Short mmCIF file of C-alpha atoms in Angstrom, two decimals:
data_model
loop_
_atom_site.label_atom_id
_atom_site.label_comp_id
_atom_site.label_asym_id
_atom_site.label_seq_id
_atom_site.Cartn_x
_atom_site.Cartn_y
_atom_site.Cartn_z
CA UNK A 24 -69.63 116.00 107.22
CA UNK A 25 -71.92 119.01 106.18
CA UNK A 26 -68.91 120.15 103.43
CA UNK A 27 -68.81 116.38 101.99
CA UNK A 28 -72.41 115.98 101.57
CA UNK A 29 -72.44 119.76 99.91
CA UNK A 30 -69.66 118.19 97.68
CA UNK A 31 -71.43 114.74 97.25
CA UNK A 32 -74.44 116.85 95.89
CA UNK A 33 -72.29 118.97 93.52
CA UNK A 34 -70.80 115.33 92.14
CA UNK A 35 -74.16 114.17 91.36
CA UNK A 36 -75.78 117.61 89.62
CA UNK A 37 -72.48 117.47 87.70
CA UNK A 38 -73.00 113.85 86.43
CA UNK A 39 -77.06 114.47 85.65
CA UNK A 40 -76.14 117.53 83.72
CA UNK A 41 -73.31 115.62 81.45
CA UNK A 42 -75.82 113.08 80.99
CA UNK A 43 -78.01 115.40 78.68
CA UNK A 44 -75.69 115.74 76.53
CA UNK A 45 -75.74 118.57 73.98
CA UNK A 46 -74.58 117.12 70.59
CA UNK A 47 -72.98 120.21 69.94
CA UNK A 48 -71.17 120.60 73.27
CA UNK A 49 -68.03 119.20 74.13
CA UNK A 50 -68.55 115.38 74.30
CA UNK A 51 -67.53 114.91 78.32
CA UNK A 52 -68.53 111.61 79.81
CA UNK A 53 -68.91 110.18 83.22
CA UNK A 54 -68.70 107.46 85.03
CA UNK A 55 -69.29 105.83 88.91
CA UNK A 56 -67.11 103.14 90.79
CA UNK A 57 -67.75 101.72 93.82
CA UNK A 58 -64.54 100.10 95.46
CA UNK A 59 -62.82 98.33 98.27
CA UNK A 60 -59.75 99.73 99.31
CA UNK A 61 -56.73 98.43 101.82
CA UNK A 62 -54.22 100.80 102.73
CA UNK A 63 -50.79 100.25 104.62
CA UNK A 64 -49.29 103.43 106.09
CA UNK A 65 -45.08 103.23 105.79
CA UNK A 66 -42.15 105.22 107.44
CA UNK A 67 -41.31 106.06 110.75
CA UNK A 68 -44.36 107.46 111.85
CA UNK A 69 -47.92 107.00 114.37
CA UNK A 70 -49.75 105.18 111.29
CA UNK A 71 -47.15 102.99 110.21
CA UNK A 72 -45.65 102.27 113.35
CA UNK A 73 -48.99 102.05 116.17
CA UNK A 74 -52.01 101.34 113.70
CA UNK A 75 -52.88 97.76 111.71
CA UNK A 76 -53.62 98.07 107.80
CA UNK A 77 -56.57 100.37 106.83
CA UNK A 78 -59.40 98.47 105.01
CA UNK A 79 -62.45 100.27 103.63
CA UNK A 80 -64.45 101.19 100.49
CA UNK A 81 -65.01 103.64 98.61
CA UNK A 82 -67.16 105.41 95.89
CA UNK A 83 -65.98 108.02 93.12
CA UNK A 84 -67.12 109.54 89.99
CA UNK A 85 -65.28 111.05 86.97
CA UNK A 86 -65.48 113.57 84.13
CA UNK A 87 -63.69 112.96 80.81
CA UNK A 88 -62.79 114.89 78.00
CA UNK A 89 -62.05 113.43 74.57
CA UNK A 90 -58.36 114.38 74.49
CA UNK A 91 -58.35 111.89 77.69
CA UNK A 92 -57.95 114.13 80.57
CA UNK A 93 -60.40 114.12 83.24
CA UNK A 94 -61.74 115.30 86.85
CA UNK A 95 -62.36 112.87 89.25
CA UNK A 96 -63.80 112.64 93.05
CA UNK A 97 -63.70 110.11 95.51
CA UNK A 98 -65.30 109.43 99.05
CA UNK A 99 -63.25 106.85 100.92
CA UNK A 100 -64.04 105.19 104.17
CA UNK A 101 -61.63 102.96 106.22
CA UNK A 102 -61.36 101.54 109.35
CA UNK A 103 -58.45 100.33 111.56
CA UNK A 104 -57.12 100.04 115.08
CA UNK A 105 -53.97 100.57 117.08
CA UNK A 106 -51.79 97.50 117.18
CA UNK A 107 -51.75 95.08 119.72
CA UNK A 108 -48.78 96.12 122.29
CA UNK A 109 -48.78 100.00 121.26
CA UNK A 110 -51.96 100.83 122.49
CA UNK A 111 -50.32 103.14 124.84
CA UNK A 112 -48.38 105.30 121.96
CA UNK A 113 -51.73 105.85 120.57
CA UNK A 114 -53.80 106.54 123.79
CA UNK A 115 -57.46 105.68 124.73
CA UNK A 116 -58.59 105.60 121.12
CA UNK A 117 -60.38 102.71 119.52
CA UNK A 118 -62.45 102.28 116.40
CA UNK A 119 -60.73 104.65 114.22
CA UNK A 120 -62.09 105.63 110.68
CA UNK A 121 -60.46 107.53 108.60
CA UNK A 122 -62.59 109.11 105.92
CA UNK A 123 -60.57 110.52 102.86
CA UNK A 124 -62.20 112.92 99.86
CA UNK A 125 -59.90 112.85 96.93
CA UNK A 126 -59.89 115.60 94.31
CA UNK A 127 -57.74 114.70 91.32
CA UNK A 128 -56.84 115.05 87.62
CA UNK A 129 -56.29 112.14 85.39
CA UNK A 130 -54.82 111.14 82.16
CA UNK A 131 -56.01 108.33 80.51
CA UNK A 132 -53.84 105.98 77.99
CA UNK A 133 -55.30 102.91 75.99
CA UNK A 134 -53.35 99.84 75.75
CA UNK A 135 -55.15 97.62 73.23
CA UNK A 136 -59.00 96.96 73.27
CA UNK A 137 -59.96 96.36 76.66
CA UNK A 138 -57.19 97.75 78.97
CA UNK A 139 -56.40 101.10 79.59
CA UNK A 140 -54.04 103.07 82.09
CA UNK A 141 -55.17 105.71 84.33
CA UNK A 142 -52.67 108.18 86.21
CA UNK A 143 -53.91 110.40 88.21
CA UNK A 144 -52.36 113.36 90.87
CA UNK A 145 -54.80 115.56 93.31
CA UNK A 146 -55.16 116.93 96.94
CA UNK A 147 -56.99 114.91 99.45
CA UNK A 148 -59.18 116.18 102.74
CA UNK A 149 -58.86 113.63 105.90
CA UNK A 150 -61.16 113.36 108.75
CA UNK A 151 -59.64 110.33 111.15
CA UNK A 152 -62.08 109.92 113.93
CA UNK A 153 -61.86 107.66 116.95
CA UNK A 154 -63.68 107.18 119.81
CA UNK A 155 -62.34 107.62 123.18
CA UNK A 156 -63.27 105.10 125.50
CA UNK A 157 -64.73 103.84 127.57
CA UNK A 158 -67.10 106.73 126.60
CA UNK A 159 -68.61 107.40 123.09
CA UNK A 160 -67.10 110.46 122.64
CA UNK A 161 -65.29 111.15 119.10
CA UNK A 162 -61.69 112.46 118.83
CA UNK A 163 -61.01 113.76 115.49
CA UNK A 164 -57.42 114.72 113.61
CA UNK A 165 -56.68 114.92 109.78
CA UNK A 166 -56.08 118.08 107.55
CA UNK A 167 -54.76 118.00 103.86
CA UNK A 168 -52.07 116.13 101.55
CA UNK A 169 -51.38 115.21 98.39
CA UNK A 170 -52.02 112.00 95.89
CA UNK A 171 -50.96 110.25 93.38
CA UNK A 172 -52.22 107.20 91.53
CA UNK A 173 -51.85 104.51 88.57
CA UNK A 174 -54.96 102.62 88.08
CA UNK A 175 -55.43 99.88 85.58
CA UNK A 176 -59.21 99.51 83.79
CA UNK A 177 -60.41 96.74 82.23
CA UNK A 178 -63.20 96.71 80.32
CA UNK A 179 -65.92 93.80 80.81
CA UNK A 180 -68.39 94.65 78.17
CA UNK A 181 -68.56 95.07 74.17
CA UNK A 182 -70.19 98.56 74.77
CA UNK A 183 -67.47 99.79 77.12
CA UNK A 184 -70.16 100.36 79.95
CA UNK A 185 -68.75 97.97 82.76
CA UNK A 186 -65.12 97.80 83.95
CA UNK A 187 -63.12 96.23 86.85
CA UNK A 188 -60.52 98.50 88.08
CA UNK A 189 -57.23 97.56 89.91
CA UNK A 190 -55.00 100.56 91.18
CA UNK A 191 -52.34 101.69 93.59
CA UNK A 192 -52.80 105.27 95.21
CA UNK A 193 -50.01 107.14 97.07
CA UNK A 194 -51.35 109.42 100.10
CA UNK A 195 -49.60 112.16 101.89
CA UNK A 196 -51.46 112.22 105.15
CA UNK A 197 -50.92 114.95 107.60
CA UNK A 198 -52.97 115.02 110.88
CA UNK A 199 -52.59 118.40 112.27
CA UNK A 200 -52.14 117.66 115.68
CA UNK A 201 -49.29 119.66 117.70
CA UNK A 202 -46.56 118.89 120.17
CA UNK A 203 -43.49 121.01 121.60
CA UNK A 204 -40.86 118.40 120.50
CA UNK A 205 -40.79 118.81 116.74
CA UNK A 206 -39.73 114.78 116.37
CA UNK A 207 -42.58 113.67 118.35
CA UNK A 208 -44.78 116.34 116.20
CA UNK A 209 -43.57 115.11 113.05
CA UNK A 210 -44.11 111.32 114.12
CA UNK A 211 -47.76 111.70 114.88
CA UNK A 212 -48.41 114.55 112.38
CA UNK A 213 -46.95 113.22 108.88
CA UNK A 214 -47.59 109.45 107.26
CA UNK A 215 -47.32 107.96 103.82
CA UNK A 216 -50.17 105.90 102.78
CA UNK A 217 -49.93 103.54 100.15
CA UNK A 218 -53.41 102.08 98.90
CA UNK A 219 -54.44 99.25 96.52
CA UNK A 220 -58.14 99.39 95.34
CA UNK A 221 -60.02 97.37 93.27
CA UNK A 222 -63.46 98.69 92.09
CA UNK A 223 -66.43 98.04 89.91
CA UNK A 224 -67.10 100.69 87.20
CA UNK A 225 -69.91 102.07 85.48
CA UNK A 226 -69.52 104.40 82.22
CA UNK A 227 -72.46 106.87 81.27
CA UNK B 15 -66.56 125.85 81.25
CA UNK B 16 -69.10 125.71 83.28
CA UNK B 17 -68.60 122.09 84.81
CA UNK B 18 -64.86 123.38 85.02
CA UNK B 19 -65.80 126.33 87.56
CA UNK B 20 -68.28 123.97 89.42
CA UNK B 21 -65.42 121.46 89.95
CA UNK B 22 -62.98 124.76 91.22
CA UNK B 23 -65.63 125.46 93.45
CA UNK B 24 -65.82 122.10 94.75
CA UNK B 25 -61.93 122.39 95.34
CA UNK B 26 -62.33 125.51 97.15
CA UNK B 27 -64.56 124.06 99.59
CA UNK B 28 -62.08 121.19 100.12
CA UNK B 29 -59.00 123.72 100.99
CA UNK B 30 -61.31 125.38 102.97
CA UNK B 31 -62.48 122.52 105.35
CA UNK B 32 -58.52 121.71 105.73
CA UNK B 33 -58.44 125.04 107.35
CA UNK B 34 -60.37 124.15 110.21
CA UNK B 35 -58.33 124.54 112.97
CA UNK B 36 -59.12 122.65 116.32
CA UNK B 37 -55.94 123.40 117.86
CA UNK B 38 -55.13 119.20 118.29
CA UNK B 39 -52.55 118.63 121.28
CA UNK B 40 -51.26 115.85 121.80
CA UNK B 41 -49.14 114.67 125.04
CA UNK B 42 -45.93 112.36 124.86
CA UNK B 43 -44.58 111.23 128.19
CA UNK B 44 -41.67 109.03 128.76
CA UNK B 45 -39.35 107.90 131.69
CA UNK B 46 -37.78 105.47 134.05
CA UNK B 47 -39.57 104.41 137.24
CA UNK B 48 -37.59 102.72 140.12
CA UNK B 49 -39.65 100.74 142.51
CA UNK B 50 -39.06 97.71 144.69
CA UNK B 51 -42.46 96.12 143.52
CA UNK B 52 -42.47 94.09 140.28
CA UNK B 53 -42.79 95.87 136.85
CA UNK B 54 -45.91 94.31 135.55
CA UNK B 55 -47.69 95.19 139.25
CA UNK B 56 -47.13 99.04 138.41
CA UNK B 57 -50.05 100.68 136.77
CA UNK B 58 -49.74 104.18 135.35
CA UNK B 59 -52.63 106.19 133.29
CA UNK B 60 -52.47 109.91 132.04
CA UNK B 61 -55.75 111.62 132.55
CA UNK B 62 -57.18 114.72 130.86
CA UNK B 63 -60.58 116.48 131.94
CA UNK B 64 -61.29 113.49 133.88
CA UNK B 65 -60.88 111.04 130.99
CA UNK B 66 -58.18 108.39 131.02
CA UNK B 67 -56.09 109.09 127.84
CA UNK B 68 -53.12 107.11 127.94
CA UNK B 69 -52.45 103.82 129.57
CA UNK B 70 -49.62 101.77 130.31
CA UNK B 71 -47.86 98.78 132.44
CA UNK B 72 -44.05 99.25 133.00
CA UNK B 73 -41.17 97.44 131.14
CA UNK B 74 -39.03 95.24 133.09
CA UNK B 75 -36.48 97.70 132.77
CA UNK B 76 -38.68 100.36 134.36
CA UNK B 77 -39.32 102.11 131.11
CA UNK B 78 -42.70 103.73 130.11
CA UNK B 79 -44.26 105.49 127.31
CA UNK B 80 -47.42 107.02 127.45
CA UNK B 81 -49.36 109.40 124.86
CA UNK B 82 -52.61 110.51 123.99
CA UNK B 83 -55.01 113.34 123.02
CA UNK B 84 -55.07 116.57 125.18
CA UNK B 85 -58.49 118.03 125.41
CA UNK B 86 -57.90 120.79 127.84
CA UNK B 87 -56.24 121.86 130.93
CA UNK B 88 -53.80 120.24 133.00
CA UNK B 89 -53.10 116.40 132.72
CA UNK B 90 -52.46 113.76 135.46
CA UNK B 91 -50.07 111.01 135.89
CA UNK B 92 -51.70 108.36 138.03
CA UNK B 93 -49.83 105.59 139.68
CA UNK B 94 -51.44 102.76 141.71
CA UNK B 95 -48.22 103.10 143.98
CA UNK B 96 -47.48 105.97 146.03
CA UNK B 97 -44.64 108.67 144.30
CA UNK B 98 -41.95 109.40 146.62
CA UNK B 99 -40.14 111.28 144.12
CA UNK B 100 -39.33 112.41 140.83
CA UNK B 101 -36.62 114.34 138.23
CA UNK B 102 -37.34 115.76 135.00
CA UNK B 103 -36.65 117.64 132.07
CA UNK B 104 -39.58 120.21 132.63
CA UNK B 105 -40.48 122.93 135.57
CA UNK B 106 -43.88 123.16 137.14
CA UNK B 107 -44.57 119.63 137.80
CA UNK B 108 -46.46 118.97 140.85
CA UNK B 109 -46.86 115.57 143.04
CA UNK B 110 -50.35 115.37 144.26
CA UNK B 111 -51.70 115.21 147.91
CA UNK B 112 -52.32 111.43 148.41
CA UNK B 113 -48.93 110.98 146.54
CA UNK B 114 -50.76 108.81 143.80
CA UNK B 115 -50.46 111.34 140.80
CA UNK B 116 -47.92 114.13 139.03
CA UNK B 117 -49.81 117.26 137.89
CA UNK B 118 -48.56 118.32 134.60
CA UNK B 119 -49.29 122.00 133.54
CA UNK B 120 -51.50 122.53 130.48
CA UNK B 121 -48.09 124.31 128.68
CA UNK B 122 -46.58 120.90 128.75
CA UNK B 123 -46.59 118.47 125.79
CA UNK B 124 -43.70 116.75 126.09
CA UNK B 125 -42.09 114.98 128.87
CA UNK B 126 -39.44 112.82 129.98
CA UNK B 127 -38.70 111.98 133.46
CA UNK B 128 -35.24 110.95 134.40
CA UNK B 129 -36.78 108.91 137.27
CA UNK B 130 -39.40 108.39 139.64
CA UNK B 131 -39.41 106.50 142.69
CA UNK B 132 -41.94 105.15 144.20
CA UNK B 133 -42.39 104.59 147.87
CA UNK B 134 -42.24 101.01 148.84
#
């Protein structure tokens, strides 16, 4: 968690720096976004077969260059639980929280005055923590994986400061767990998540 | 350029985060139980480091699956009825003195019981 706060500090300082725009310097713009997220795991794996859908929220920021390429950083927190009837496959783990930090490169294309399309690819660091009931102890897992996304951006105002976003993002999740049986290890270790997010973005 | 280097620094931090190896083992135990008791009266659990890591009831055909995170040391399969004998695909398993559990050595993370026979 210490590293997440360092990253957040870095993001905020970068955004602060970007705002003090030097007219001669590269015209980099930045934005901040808050969003709601809903994800579903698919495939033959632990998250897809044994867990309910994930719901949560996230915040993110981007740095955009004038050539429509940019860099983004997202922090998302989602919640889930074992599916009813599958608790024996999951174990005594409850109140599951999936934290993801996405770093990505994006390309934006304009389609008319009020609509942009954003395509992105990047890398995500995951931390999935659950409480070991009935105690208050926490069990964590989660490594990293690739992400890719497609997002529609709808401009709400004339100055193009406020926007509504709606996107789909695919995540490759790896838990980093070990089991001597390779099929069982793969079942618990790897998953593929599809997320729907809708948010509000403010451009600086 | 400065901003790009800052971002790469952040990216490297991210990568180093993902290399924190916390050696996360998950145990998976499955099998068939033979008993004269009705299946839904049999309660099984897996215990590791004195914590219940998974629990289940029997299916009507006697099958069961339990899986959970392993913290350290041996894992014990505990039944609410005494265990008479068992046969499995691994060596080194032992029935406890009170006959209510099977001790699974820490080296085993996947275990299939061809059969566990419970006492009447």
